[in-house]
Coordinates of C-alpha atoms in Angstrom, one line a residue:
X1 CA 98.9 271.6 106.9
X2 CA 96.3 271.1 109.6
X3 CA 92.8 269.8 109.6
X4 CA 90.9 272.9 110.8
X5 CA 92.8 275.1 108.4
X6 CA 92.1 272.8 105.4
X7 CA 88.4 272.6 106.4
X8 CA 87.9 276.3 106.6
X9 CA 90.3 277.4 103.8
X10 CA 87.3 278.1 101.5
X11 CA 85.0 279.1 104.3
X12 CA 82.9 276.7 106.4
X13 CA 79.6 276.4 104.7
X14 CA 76.6 276.7 107.1
X15 CA 74.8 273.8 105.5
X16 CA 77.6 271.2 105.9
X17 CA 76.8 268.6 108.5
X18 CA 78.4 265.9 110.7
X19 CA 75.6 263.4 111.3
X20 CA 75.8 261.0 114.1
X21 CA 73.4 258.2 115.2
X22 CA 72.0 260.3 118.1
X23 CA 73.0 263.9 117.2
X24 CA 74.2 266.1 114.4
X25 CA 76.1 269.4 114.2
X26 CA 77.0 271.9 111.6
X27 CA 80.6 272.3 110.6
X28 CA 80.3 276.1 111.1
X29 CA 79.3 275.4 114.8
X30 CA 82.8 274.1 115.5
X31 CA 84.3 277.6 115.2
X32 CA 85.0 279.0 118.7
X33 CA 83.8 275.9 120.5
X34 CA 85.5 273.0 122.3
X35 CA 84.5 269.5 123.1
X36 CA 87.3 269.3 125.7
X37 CA 85.8 271.5 128.4
X38 CA 88.3 274.3 127.8
X39 CA 91.2 272.0 128.5
X40 CA 92.7 271.9 125.1
X41 CA 95.9 273.8 126.2
X42 CA 96.6 270.9 128.7
X43 CA 96.8 268.6 125.6
X44 CA 99.1 270.8 123.5
X45 CA 102.3 269.1 122.6
X46 CA 101.2 265.8 124.1
X47 CA 100.8 262.3 122.7
X48 CA 97.1 261.6 123.2
X49 CA 95.2 258.4 123.2
X50 CA 91.6 258.9 121.8
X51 CA 89.2 256.2 123.0
X52 CA 85.6 257.1 122.9
X53 CA 82.7 254.8 121.7
X54 CA 80.8 257.6 119.9
X55 CA 82.2 258.3 116.4
X56 CA 80.8 261.8 116.3
X57 CA 82.6 262.7 119.5
X58 CA 85.8 261.1 118.1
X59 CA 85.5 263.1 114.9
X60 CA 85.1 266.4 116.8
X61 CA 88.1 265.6 119.1
X62 CA 90.3 264.8 116.0
X63 CA 89.4 268.2 114.5
X64 CA 90.2 269.9 117.7
X65 CA 93.5 268.2 118.4
X66 CA 95.2 268.2 115.0
X67 CA 97.7 270.9 115.0
X68 CA 97.6 271.0 118.8
X69 CA 98.7 267.5 120.0
X70 CA 102.2 266.1 119.1
X71 CA 100.5 262.8 118.4
X72 CA 97.0 261.4 118.4
X73 CA 96.4 257.6 118.7
X74 CA 93.0 256.4 117.2
X75 CA 91.7 253.5 119.2
X76 CA 88.6 251.7 117.7
X77 CA 85.8 251.1 120.2
X78 CA 86.2 247.3 120.1
X79 CA 89.9 247.4 121.2
X80 CA 90.6 245.1 124.1
X81 CA 91.8 246.9 127.3
X82 CA 94.5 244.2 127.5
X83 CA 96.3 246.1 124.7
X84 CA 96.3 249.5 126.4
X85 CA 99.6 249.1 128.3
X86 CA 101.5 248.2 125.1
X87 CA 99.8 251.0 123.1
X88 CA 100.5 253.7 125.7
X89 CA 104.1 252.5 126.0
X90 CA 104.8 252.4 122.2
X91 CA 103.0 255.6 121.5
X92 CA 104.8 257.4 124.4
X93 CA 101.4 258.6 125.4
X94 CA 101.0 261.0 128.3
X95 CA 97.4 262.0 127.8
X96 CA 94.0 260.3 127.4
X97 CA 90.8 261.6 125.8
X98 CA 87.8 259.3 126.3
X99 CA 85.4 257.8 128.6
X100 CA 86.3 257.3 132.3
X101 CA 86.6 253.7 133.5
X102 CA 89.3 252.2 131.2
X103 CA 92.0 252.5 133.7
X104 CA 93.8 255.3 132.0
X105 CA 95.1 257.1 135.1
X106 CA 96.5 253.9 136.5
X107 CA 98.4 253.4 133.2
X108 CA 100.4 256.6 134.0
X109 CA 99.0 259.3 131.7
X110 CA 99.4 262.8 133.1
X111 CA 96.2 264.3 131.7
X112 CA 92.8 262.6 131.2
X113 CA 89.8 264.5 129.6
X114 CA 86.3 263.3 129.2
X115 CA 85.0 264.9 125.9
X116 CA 81.4 266.3 125.6
X117 CA 79.3 268.2 123.2
X118 CA 81.0 271.3 121.7
X119 CA 80.5 274.3 123.8
X120 CA 81.7 278.0 123.4
X121 CA 85.0 278.6 125.1
X122 CA 86.1 281.9 123.6
X123 CA 89.5 280.6 122.4
X124 CA 90.6 280.7 118.8
X125 CA 92.1 277.6 117.3
X126 CA 95.8 277.9 116.6
X127 CA 98.3 275.6 115.0
X128 CA 101.6 274.7 116.9
X129 CA 102.4 271.1 115.9
X130 CA 102.6 268.9 112.8
X131 CA 100.5 266.3 114.5
X132 CA 101.3 262.6 114.0
X133 CA 98.3 260.3 113.5
X134 CA 98.7 256.8 114.8
X135 CA 96.4 254.0 113.6
X136 CA 96.2 250.5 114.8
X137 CA 96.2 247.4 112.5
X138 CA 93.3 245.1 113.1
X139 CA 95.4 242.8 115.4
X140 CA 93.9 239.6 114.1
X141 CA 97.2 237.8 114.7
X142 CA 97.7 239.2 118.2
X143 CA 98.6 242.6 119.5
X144 CA 97.9 245.4 117.0
X145 CA 100.8 247.3 115.3
X146 CA 101.0 251.0 115.6
X147 CA 101.3 252.7 112.2
X148 CA 102.4 256.3 112.1
X149 CA 100.8 258.7 109.5
X150 CA 100.5 262.5 109.2
X151 CA 97.6 264.4 107.8
X152 CA 99.5 264.9 104.6
X153 CA 99.9 261.1 104.0
X154 CA 96.3 260.4 105.0
X155 CA 94.9 263.0 102.5
X156 CA 97.5 262.3 99.7
X157 CA 94.9 260.6 97.5
X158 CA 92.5 263.6 97.3
X159 CA 94.1 266.8 98.8
X160 CA 94.5 269.5 96.2
X161 CA 91.9 267.9 93.9
X162 CA 88.7 269.5 92.7
X163 CA 86.2 269.7 95.6
X164 CA 83.1 267.5 95.4
X165 CA 79.9 268.8 93.9
X166 CA 77.6 270.8 96.1
X167 CA 75.2 268.5 98.0
X168 CA 77.8 265.7 98.3
X169 CA 77.1 263.6 101.4
X170 CA 79.7 260.9 102.4
X171 CA 79.3 257.8 104.5
X172 CA 81.0 254.5 105.2
X173 CA 80.3 251.2 106.9
X174 CA 83.8 251.4 108.4
X175 CA 84.5 252.8 111.8
X176 CA 86.3 256.1 111.4
X177 CA 89.1 255.0 113.8
X178 CA 90.3 252.5 111.1
X179 CA 92.1 253.5 107.9
X180 CA 89.1 252.9 105.5
X181 CA 86.7 254.9 107.7
X182 CA 89.3 257.7 108.4
X183 CA 89.7 258.2 104.6
X184 CA 86.0 258.9 104.3
X185 CA 85.9 261.1 107.4
X186 CA 88.7 263.3 106.0
X187 CA 87.1 263.4 102.5
X188 CA 83.8 264.5 104.1
X189 CA 85.6 267.2 106.3
X190 CA 87.5 268.5 103.2
X191 CA 84.2 269.0 101.3
X192 CA 80.6 268.0 101.8
X193 CA 78.6 266.5 104.7
X194 CA 79.3 263.3 106.4
X195 CA 77.1 260.6 108.0
X196 CA 78.9 258.5 110.6
X197 CA 78.0 254.9 111.2
X198 CA 77.7 253.7 114.8
X199 CA 79.3 250.4 115.8
X200 CA 76.1 249.7 117.9
X201 CA 73.4 250.0 115.2
X202 CA 72.2 247.3 112.8
X203 CA 72.7 247.4 109.1
X204 CA 69.1 248.1 108.6
X205 CA 69.1 251.1 111.0
X206 CA 72.3 252.4 109.4
X207 CA 71.0 252.2 105.8
X208 CA 67.7 253.8 107.0
X209 CA 69.8 256.8 108.2
X210 CA 71.8 256.8 105.0
X211 CA 68.6 257.1 103.0
X212 CA 67.2 259.8 105.1
X213 CA 70.4 261.9 104.8
X214 CA 70.5 261.5 101.0
X215 CA 74.0 260.0 101.1
X216 CA 75.6 260.2 97.7
X217 CA 79.0 258.5 98.3
X218 CA 79.3 255.4 100.4
X219 CA 82.0 252.8 101.0
X220 CA 82.6 249.5 102.7
X221 CA 84.2 246.1 102.5
X222 CA 82.7 243.4 100.2
X223 CA 81.5 241.7 103.4
X224 CA 79.8 245.0 104.5
X225 CA 78.0 245.1 101.1
X226 CA 76.9 241.5 101.3
X227 CA 75.4 242.1 104.7
X228 CA 73.6 245.1 103.3
X229 CA 72.2 243.1 100.4
X230 CA 70.9 240.2 102.5
X231 CA 69.3 242.7 104.9
X232 CA 66.9 243.9 102.2
X233 CA 67.5 247.5 103.3
X234 CA 69.8 248.2 100.4
X235 CA 66.8 249.1 98.3
X236 CA 66.3 252.2 100.6
X237 CA 69.4 254.0 99.4
X238 CA 70.3 255.6 96.0
X239 CA 74.0 256.6 96.0
X240 CA 75.8 258.1 93.1
X241 CA 79.1 256.4 94.0
X242 CA 79.7 253.0 95.7
X243 CA 83.1 251.9 96.7
X244 CA 84.6 248.6 97.9
X245 CA 87.9 248.1 99.6
X246 CA 89.6 246.1 102.4
X247 CA 88.9 242.7 100.9
X248 CA 89.0 241.1 97.5
X249 CA 86.1 242.3 95.4
X250 CA 85.0 239.2 93.5
X251 CA 82.8 239.3 90.4
X252 CA 79.8 238.1 92.3
X253 CA 79.6 241.1 94.6
X254 CA 80.5 243.6 91.9
X255 CA 77.7 242.2 89.7
X256 CA 75.2 242.3 92.6
X257 CA 76.0 246.0 93.3
X258 CA 75.7 246.9 89.6
X259 CA 72.3 245.3 89.6
X260 CA 71.3 247.1 92.8
X261 CA 72.7 250.5 91.7
X262 CA 72.5 250.6 87.9
X263 CA 73.1 254.4 87.7
X264 CA 75.9 254.6 90.2
X265 CA 79.6 254.4 89.8
X266 CA 80.7 251.1 91.4
X267 CA 84.4 251.1 92.2
X268 CA 86.8 248.9 94.0
X269 CA 90.0 250.2 95.4
X270 CA 93.2 248.9 96.8
X271 CA 94.3 250.6 100.1
X272 CA 95.9 249.5 103.3
X273 CA 96.9 251.2 106.6
X274 CA 100.6 250.9 105.8
X275 CA 100.6 251.5 102.0
X276 CA 97.9 254.2 101.8
X277 CA 95.6 254.4 98.8
X278 CA 96.9 252.7 95.7
X279 CA 94.4 252.8 92.9
X280 CA 90.7 252.5 92.0
X281 CA 89.0 250.3 89.4
X282 CA 85.7 251.4 87.9
X283 CA 85.2 249.0 84.9
X284 CA 83.0 246.6 86.9
X285 CA 85.4 243.7 86.7
X286 CA 87.3 241.9 89.4
X287 CA 91.1 242.5 89.6
X288 CA 92.8 245.4 87.7
X289 CA 94.2 245.9 84.2
X290 CA 98.0 245.3 83.9
X291 CA 98.2 248.8 82.4
X292 CA 97.6 250.2 85.9
X293 CA 101.3 249.5 86.5
X294 CA 102.2 252.2 83.9
X295 CA 99.4 254.7 84.4
X296 CA 100.5 258.2 85.3
X297 CA 98.6 260.3 87.8
X298 CA 97.6 257.5 90.2
X299 CA 98.0 258.2 94.0
X300 CA 100.7 255.5 94.1
X301 CA 103.3 253.7 92.0
X302 CA 102.4 250.0 91.6
X303 CA 104.8 247.1 91.1
X304 CA 104.2 243.3 90.9
X305 CA 107.4 241.5 92.0
X306 CA 107.4 237.7 92.2
X307 CA 103.6 237.7 92.2
X308 CA 103.4 240.1 95.2
X309 CA 101.9 243.6 95.1
X310 CA 104.2 246.5 96.1
X311 CA 103.2 250.1 96.5
X312 CA 105.2 253.3 96.7
X313 CA 103.4 256.5 97.5
X314 CA 103.5 259.8 99.3
X315 CA 100.4 258.5 101.1
X316 CA 102.2 255.5 102.7
X317 CA 102.7 255.5 106.4
X318 CA 106.1 256.7 107.7
X319 CA 106.9 253.8 110.0
X320 CA 105.8 251.5 112.8
X321 CA 106.1 252.5 116.4
X322 CA 107.6 250.3 119.1
X323 CA 110.9 249.4 120.8
X324 CA 112.2 247.4 117.8
X325 CA 109.8 247.9 115.0
X326 CA 110.0 246.0 111.7
X327 CA 110.7 248.2 108.6
X328 CA 107.5 249.3 107.0
X329 CA 109.1 250.0 103.6
X330 CA 112.0 248.5 101.7
X331 CA 115.1 250.5 100.8
X332 CA 113.6 251.7 97.6
X333 CA 110.5 253.1 99.4
X334 CA 108.0 250.4 98.4
X335 CA 105.6 248.7 100.8
X336 CA 105.2 245.0 100.3
X337 CA 101.5 244.5 100.9
X338 CA 101.6 240.7 101.2
X339 CA 98.9 240.4 98.5
X340 CA 99.4 237.7 95.9
X341 CA 98.5 238.4 92.3
X342 CA 98.1 236.3 89.2
X343 CA 98.2 237.7 85.6
X344 CA 95.5 236.4 83.3
X345 CA 94.7 237.8 79.9
X346 CA 96.2 241.2 80.6
X347 CA 94.5 241.6 84.0
X348 CA 95.9 241.0 87.5
X349 CA 93.6 239.1 89.9
X350 CA 94.0 239.1 93.7
X351 CA 94.6 235.6 94.9
X352 CA 94.8 236.3 98.7
X353 CA 97.3 237.1 101.3
X354 CA 100.7 235.4 101.3
X355 CA 100.2 234.2 104.8
X356 CA 96.8 232.6 104.2
X357 CA 97.7 229.8 101.7
X358 CA 96.4 226.3 102.2
X359 CA 99.1 223.6 101.5
X360 CA 97.5 220.6 99.9
X361 CA 100.2 218.0 99.4
X362 CA 102.7 220.6 98.5
X363 CA 100.4 222.5 96.2
X364 CA 99.2 226.0 97.1
X365 CA 95.6 227.1 97.4
X366 CA 94.5 230.6 98.1
X367 CA 91.1 230.5 99.9
X368 CA 89.9 233.7 98.3
X369 CA 90.3 232.2 94.8
X370 CA 88.0 229.3 95.7
X371 CA 85.5 231.7 97.5
X372 CA 85.3 233.9 94.3
X373 CA 84.0 230.9 92.4
X374 CA 81.6 229.8 95.1
X375 CA 80.3 233.4 95.6
X376 CA 79.4 233.6 91.9
X377 CA 76.6 231.1 92.3
X378 CA 73.1 232.5 92.7
X379 CA 72.3 230.3 95.6
X380 CA 75.2 231.5 97.7
X381 CA 75.2 234.6 99.9
X382 CA 78.8 234.3 101.2
X383 CA 81.4 231.6 101.6
X384 CA 84.5 230.9 103.6
X385 CA 87.3 228.5 102.6
X386 CA 89.8 227.1 105.1
X387 CA 92.1 224.1 105.6
X388 CA 91.0 220.8 107.1
X389 CA 93.6 218.4 108.3
X390 CA 94.2 215.3 106.2
X391 CA 96.5 212.4 107.0
X392 CA 97.6 211.9 103.4
X393 CA 98.0 215.4 102.0
X394 CA 98.4 217.3 105.2
X395 CA 95.4 219.4 104.4
X396 CA 92.4 219.6 102.1
X397 CA 90.1 222.4 101.2
X398 CA 86.9 222.8 103.2
X399 CA 84.1 225.3 102.4
X400 CA 81.4 226.8 104.5
X401 CA 78.5 228.6 102.7
X402 CA 75.6 230.7 103.7
X403 CA 72.5 230.3 101.5
X404 CA 71.2 233.2 99.6
X405 CA 67.8 234.5 100.8
X406 CA 66.1 233.5 97.5
X407 CA 67.5 230.0 97.2
X408 CA 64.6 228.1 98.8
X409 CA 63.9 226.3 95.5
X410 CA 67.1 224.3 95.8
X411 CA 67.8 221.8 98.5
X412 CA 70.9 221.8 100.7
X413 CA 72.3 218.7 98.9
X414 CA 71.7 220.2 95.5
X415 CA 73.4 223.4 96.5
X416 CA 76.4 221.5 97.8
X417 CA 76.7 219.6 94.5
X418 CA 76.4 222.9 92.5
X419 CA 79.3 224.3 94.6
X420 CA 81.5 221.3 93.9
X421 CA 80.6 221.3 90.2
X422 CA 81.4 225.0 89.8
X423 CA 84.7 224.5 91.5
X424 CA 85.6 221.4 89.4
X425 CA 84.9 223.4 86.2
X426 CA 86.9 226.5 87.2
X427 CA 89.7 225.3 89.4
X428 CA 92.5 222.7 89.5
X429 CA 91.6 219.5 91.2
X430 CA 93.6 220.2 94.4
X431 CA 91.6 223.5 94.9
X432 CA 88.2 221.8 94.8
X433 CA 86.6 221.6 98.3
X434 CA 86.7 218.2 99.8
X435 CA 83.7 219.2 101.9
X436 CA 80.9 221.8 101.8
X437 CA 79.0 222.7 104.9
X438 CA 76.0 225.0 105.0
X439 CA 76.0 227.3 108.0
X440 CA 73.5 230.0 109.2
X441 CA 76.0 232.8 109.2
X442 CA 79.7 233.7 108.9
X443 CA 81.3 236.1 111.3
X444 CA 82.4 239.5 110.0
X445 CA 84.8 241.3 112.4
X446 CA 84.8 244.9 113.5
X447 CA 87.1 245.9 110.6
X448 CA 84.4 244.7 108.2
X449 CA 86.4 241.7 107.0
X450 CA 85.4 238.1 107.1
X451 CA 86.9 236.4 110.2
X452 CA 89.1 233.6 109.2
X453 CA 90.0 230.8 111.7
X454 CA 93.7 230.7 110.7
X455 CA 94.1 234.5 110.6

């Protein structure tokens, strides 16, 4: 299996597009062309670092190198140059495709190519390698981990399924060098057109392009969607399918998207770089039914063991790279995702990551559980909960909130009291914030997730 072969198996339609922020091209134009200046054979069989700011260029390079390179390493544009020596070493990289100036030749690669617009080269594409695809974890706790996939694992959730309806146009807030964005890139290349987000454009500019292109299927994290809603530009778009992943989809954001897109399918999915795509929920409710654990035909087998989500799938990554990598899977083939779950009335609810717990006098608090309550209030746009040191309990819960745009009728103090009252009603006493602070904004990282100070 190789990408170009899968794209053209049923014939490359002349009306299928790859739409970038500054340029677009037809899928059919890629036949007989190269973005690598005729140097593709120099990259055959090599381990290639791909580091280019423009997502359209990156997409074309991936199409060209799958089946050619031994390994491709997808580096997001925000990656710190300080991580390059580790990445080149662990990926055994001997080639670089990207912009000049990142010190690639000094790092010891044998071939460096600056990609450009596809141009005719008179060479037919040919498959010689089952290319390994390496993605980087977000690296919020330090250096990123290198996670090894193949095209087969990356497309496990949709390969072999019915192609999308004619006229389908995909897009995503995610960068395509990250797992969530790469999933949408590959879905678009397997069938339909694709609009690529730029890391350098505003939410308003992106959604304006989404509207102009008639995007029908669009995905992002809950934080992406909150930014879209507060921007006001969400009214420009009219998708048929809206997807959330990457963070816990609380009831507040699901209800807001249902109001914004009453005719669309609003789905939230569990997926991760290591575990692949697990499952999707379309009933408009936070969490997922316990019956999912026994539902046949899902992309993955799901278990809950000691309150932790475990996933086994043909779409899971093969392994981590590195000198002494930790095991990615257990002996029985399951990936422990680190996500904590709680069963309530026949439905599992995501509580947060195992490593993000706040310890209040020996009692555990998951920040995301408290945030879900706060985010359900009409006067709150988004919240972030973290630990604050306390001499008696070791820590207490502290909340930061950003006001909703239409909350001008309520004062700051009234809003703070409403937050405390809602938490007192819904949560145990040790989970109620000891303080609430109103802030102008909360940082969302390049991966589309809320930046947490203890992450």
